[in-house]
C-alpha cells in the first residue's frame, strides 16, 4: 500500500469533530430550515408559490397557442421561400415562453 494513502486516511480520522465541517442546513446559523414556511396570513408558502406558477404557466401557454396559430397562418400565406421578420420574432417569443414554463416545471420537481 502506498505511504501517502495511509497518511491521508490517518489524518482524516484524527481530525477533532469540532474541526469537521457541519451541515449548513442543520446548523444553528443555517439557511435552510430556519426560515418559516408560512405566509403572514397562515397559508403554506410552498402551495402559494405553486399556485402562482400554475397560473403564470397557464397564461404563458395560452399565449404560446395564440402565437403558434398566428405563425401557422403566416407560414401558410407565404408563397415564397422567405419568411417575414415578424414571423421570426413570433417564433422567438414562442421559444422564450416555452422555456419559461419548462423552468417553472423543473423547479418544482
mmCIF file of C-alpha atoms in Angstrom:
data_model
loop_
_atom_site.group_PDB
_atom_site.id
_atom_site.type_symbol
_atom_site.label_atom_id
_atom_site.label_comp_id
_atom_site.label_asym_id
_atom_site.label_seq_id
_atom_site.Cartn_x
_atom_site.Cartn_y
_atom_site.Cartn_z
ATOM 1 C CA UNK A 1 0.000 0.000 0.000
ATOM 2 C CA UNK A 2 1.194 3.478 -0.742
ATOM 3 C CA UNK A 3 2.549 5.515 2.141
ATOM 4 C CA UNK A 4 0.616 8.722 1.264
ATOM 5 C CA UNK A 5 -2.748 6.904 1.160
ATOM 6 C CA UNK A 6 -2.182 5.658 4.695
ATOM 7 C CA UNK A 7 -1.162 9.143 5.854
ATOM 8 C CA UNK A 8 -4.264 10.778 4.339
ATOM 9 C CA UNK A 9 -6.518 8.159 5.917
ATOM 10 C CA UNK A 10 -4.900 8.649 9.319
ATOM 11 C CA UNK A 11 -5.043 12.433 9.062
ATOM 12 C CA UNK A 12 -8.744 12.300 8.253
ATOM 13 C CA UNK A 13 -9.533 10.015 11.149
ATOM 14 C CA UNK A 14 -7.507 12.032 13.647
ATOM 15 C CA UNK A 15 -9.239 15.365 12.988
ATOM 16 C CA UNK A 16 -11.238 16.503 16.001
ATOM 17 C CA UNK A 17 -15.024 16.536 15.490
ATOM 18 C CA UNK A 18 -15.185 20.306 16.084
ATOM 19 C CA UNK A 19 -12.898 20.926 13.108
ATOM 20 C CA UNK A 20 -15.060 18.912 10.726
ATOM 21 C CA UNK A 21 -17.499 20.781 8.515
ATOM 22 C CA UNK A 22 -21.091 20.649 9.680
ATOM 23 C CA UNK A 23 -24.213 20.605 7.544
ATOM 24 C CA UNK A 24 -25.279 24.239 6.905
ATOM 25 C CA UNK A 25 -28.953 23.319 6.844
ATOM 26 C CA UNK A 26 -28.989 21.673 10.256
ATOM 27 C CA UNK A 27 -26.558 24.073 11.913
ATOM 28 C CA UNK A 28 -27.974 26.829 14.142
ATOM 29 C CA UNK A 29 -26.874 29.569 11.743
ATOM 30 C CA UNK A 30 -28.008 27.586 8.701
ATOM 31 C CA UNK A 31 -30.085 28.936 5.889
ATOM 32 C CA UNK A 32 -32.477 26.141 5.030
ATOM 33 C CA UNK A 33 -34.954 25.068 7.657
ATOM 34 C CA UNK A 34 -34.853 28.059 9.967
ATOM 35 C CA UNK A 35 -36.969 30.128 7.589
ATOM 36 C CA UNK A 36 -40.692 29.876 8.371
ATOM 37 C CA UNK A 37 -42.675 28.071 5.713
ATOM 38 C CA UNK A 38 -45.867 30.054 6.336
ATOM 39 C CA UNK A 39 -47.155 33.294 4.906
ATOM 40 C CA UNK A 40 -48.176 36.069 7.348
ATOM 41 C CA UNK A 41 -51.835 35.085 6.836
ATOM 42 C CA UNK A 42 -51.100 31.440 7.745
ATOM 43 C CA UNK A 43 -51.104 29.879 4.273
ATOM 44 C CA UNK A 44 -48.359 27.468 3.273
ATOM 45 C CA UNK A 45 -45.676 29.385 1.324
ATOM 46 C CA UNK A 46 -44.893 26.449 -0.994
ATOM 47 C CA UNK A 47 -48.530 25.984 -2.023
ATOM 48 C CA UNK A 48 -48.935 29.695 -2.710
ATOM 49 C CA UNK A 49 -45.857 29.695 -4.945
ATOM 50 C CA UNK A 50 -47.054 26.561 -6.767
ATOM 51 C CA UNK A 51 -50.475 28.091 -7.418
ATOM 52 C CA UNK A 52 -48.922 31.303 -8.742
ATOM 53 C CA UNK A 53 -46.611 29.322 -11.012
ATOM 54 C CA UNK A 54 -49.540 27.289 -12.368
ATOM 55 C CA UNK A 55 -51.451 30.491 -13.149
ATOM 56 C CA UNK A 56 -48.431 32.039 -14.884
ATOM 57 C CA UNK A 57 -47.754 28.852 -16.836
ATOM 58 C CA UNK A 58 -51.398 28.673 -17.957
ATOM 59 C CA UNK A 59 -51.266 32.273 -19.193
ATOM 60 C CA UNK A 60 -47.948 31.678 -20.956
ATOM 61 C CA UNK A 61 -49.181 28.514 -22.664
ATOM 62 C CA UNK A 62 -52.342 30.295 -23.858
ATOM 63 C CA UNK A 63 -50.073 32.953 -25.375
ATOM 64 C CA UNK A 64 -47.934 30.192 -26.960
ATOM 65 C CA UNK A 65 -51.002 28.649 -28.594
ATOM 66 C CA UNK A 66 -52.131 32.032 -29.886
ATOM 67 C CA UNK A 67 -48.684 32.850 -31.316
ATOM 68 C CA UNK A 68 -48.356 29.380 -32.835
ATOM 69 C CA UNK A 69 -51.688 29.756 -34.651
ATOM 70 C CA UNK A 70 -50.650 33.177 -35.947
ATOM 71 C CA UNK A 71 -47.312 31.769 -37.064
ATOM 72 C CA UNK A 72 -49.047 28.894 -38.847
ATOM 73 C CA UNK A 73 -51.296 31.277 -40.797
ATOM 74 C CA UNK A 74 -48.272 33.449 -41.661
ATOM 75 C CA UNK A 75 -46.360 30.442 -42.985
ATOM 76 C CA UNK A 76 -49.370 29.155 -44.950
ATOM 77 C CA UNK A 77 -49.953 32.600 -46.533
ATOM 78 C CA UNK A 78 -46.355 32.816 -47.646
ATOM 79 C CA UNK A 79 -45.942 31.541 -51.218
ATOM 80 C CA UNK A 80 -42.238 32.150 -51.473
ATOM 81 C CA UNK A 81 -39.331 30.531 -49.689
ATOM 82 C CA UNK A 82 -38.758 33.561 -47.498
ATOM 83 C CA UNK A 83 -40.034 34.331 -44.041
ATOM 84 C CA UNK A 84 -41.240 37.641 -42.695
ATOM 85 C CA UNK A 85 -39.254 39.140 -39.810
ATOM 86 C CA UNK A 86 -42.407 39.271 -37.690
ATOM 87 C CA UNK A 87 -42.749 35.508 -38.059
ATOM 88 C CA UNK A 88 -39.205 35.004 -36.811
ATOM 89 C CA UNK A 89 -39.941 37.226 -33.810
ATOM 90 C CA UNK A 90 -43.100 35.230 -33.069
ATOM 91 C CA UNK A 91 -41.080 32.033 -33.157
ATOM 92 C CA UNK A 92 -38.528 33.533 -30.774
ATOM 93 C CA UNK A 93 -41.315 34.620 -28.426
ATOM 94 C CA UNK A 94 -42.773 31.101 -28.501
ATOM 95 C CA UNK A 95 -39.403 29.610 -27.599
ATOM 96 C CA UNK A 96 -38.927 32.121 -24.770
ATOM 97 C CA UNK A 97 -42.359 31.396 -23.283
ATOM 98 C CA UNK A 98 -41.931 27.626 -23.513
ATOM 99 C CA UNK A 99 -38.539 27.807 -21.799
ATOM 100 C CA UNK A 100 -40.066 29.898 -19.022
ATOM 101 C CA UNK A 101 -42.825 27.326 -18.486
ATOM 102 C CA UNK A 102 -40.299 24.490 -18.556
ATOM 103 C CA UNK A 103 -38.112 26.190 -15.946
ATOM 104 C CA UNK A 104 -41.112 26.528 -13.645
ATOM 105 C CA UNK A 105 -41.901 22.833 -14.071
ATOM 106 C CA UNK A 106 -38.329 21.749 -13.413
ATOM 107 C CA UNK A 107 -38.087 23.959 -10.343
ATOM 108 C CA UNK A 108 -40.958 22.124 -8.613
ATOM 109 C CA UNK A 109 -39.959 18.519 -9.278
#
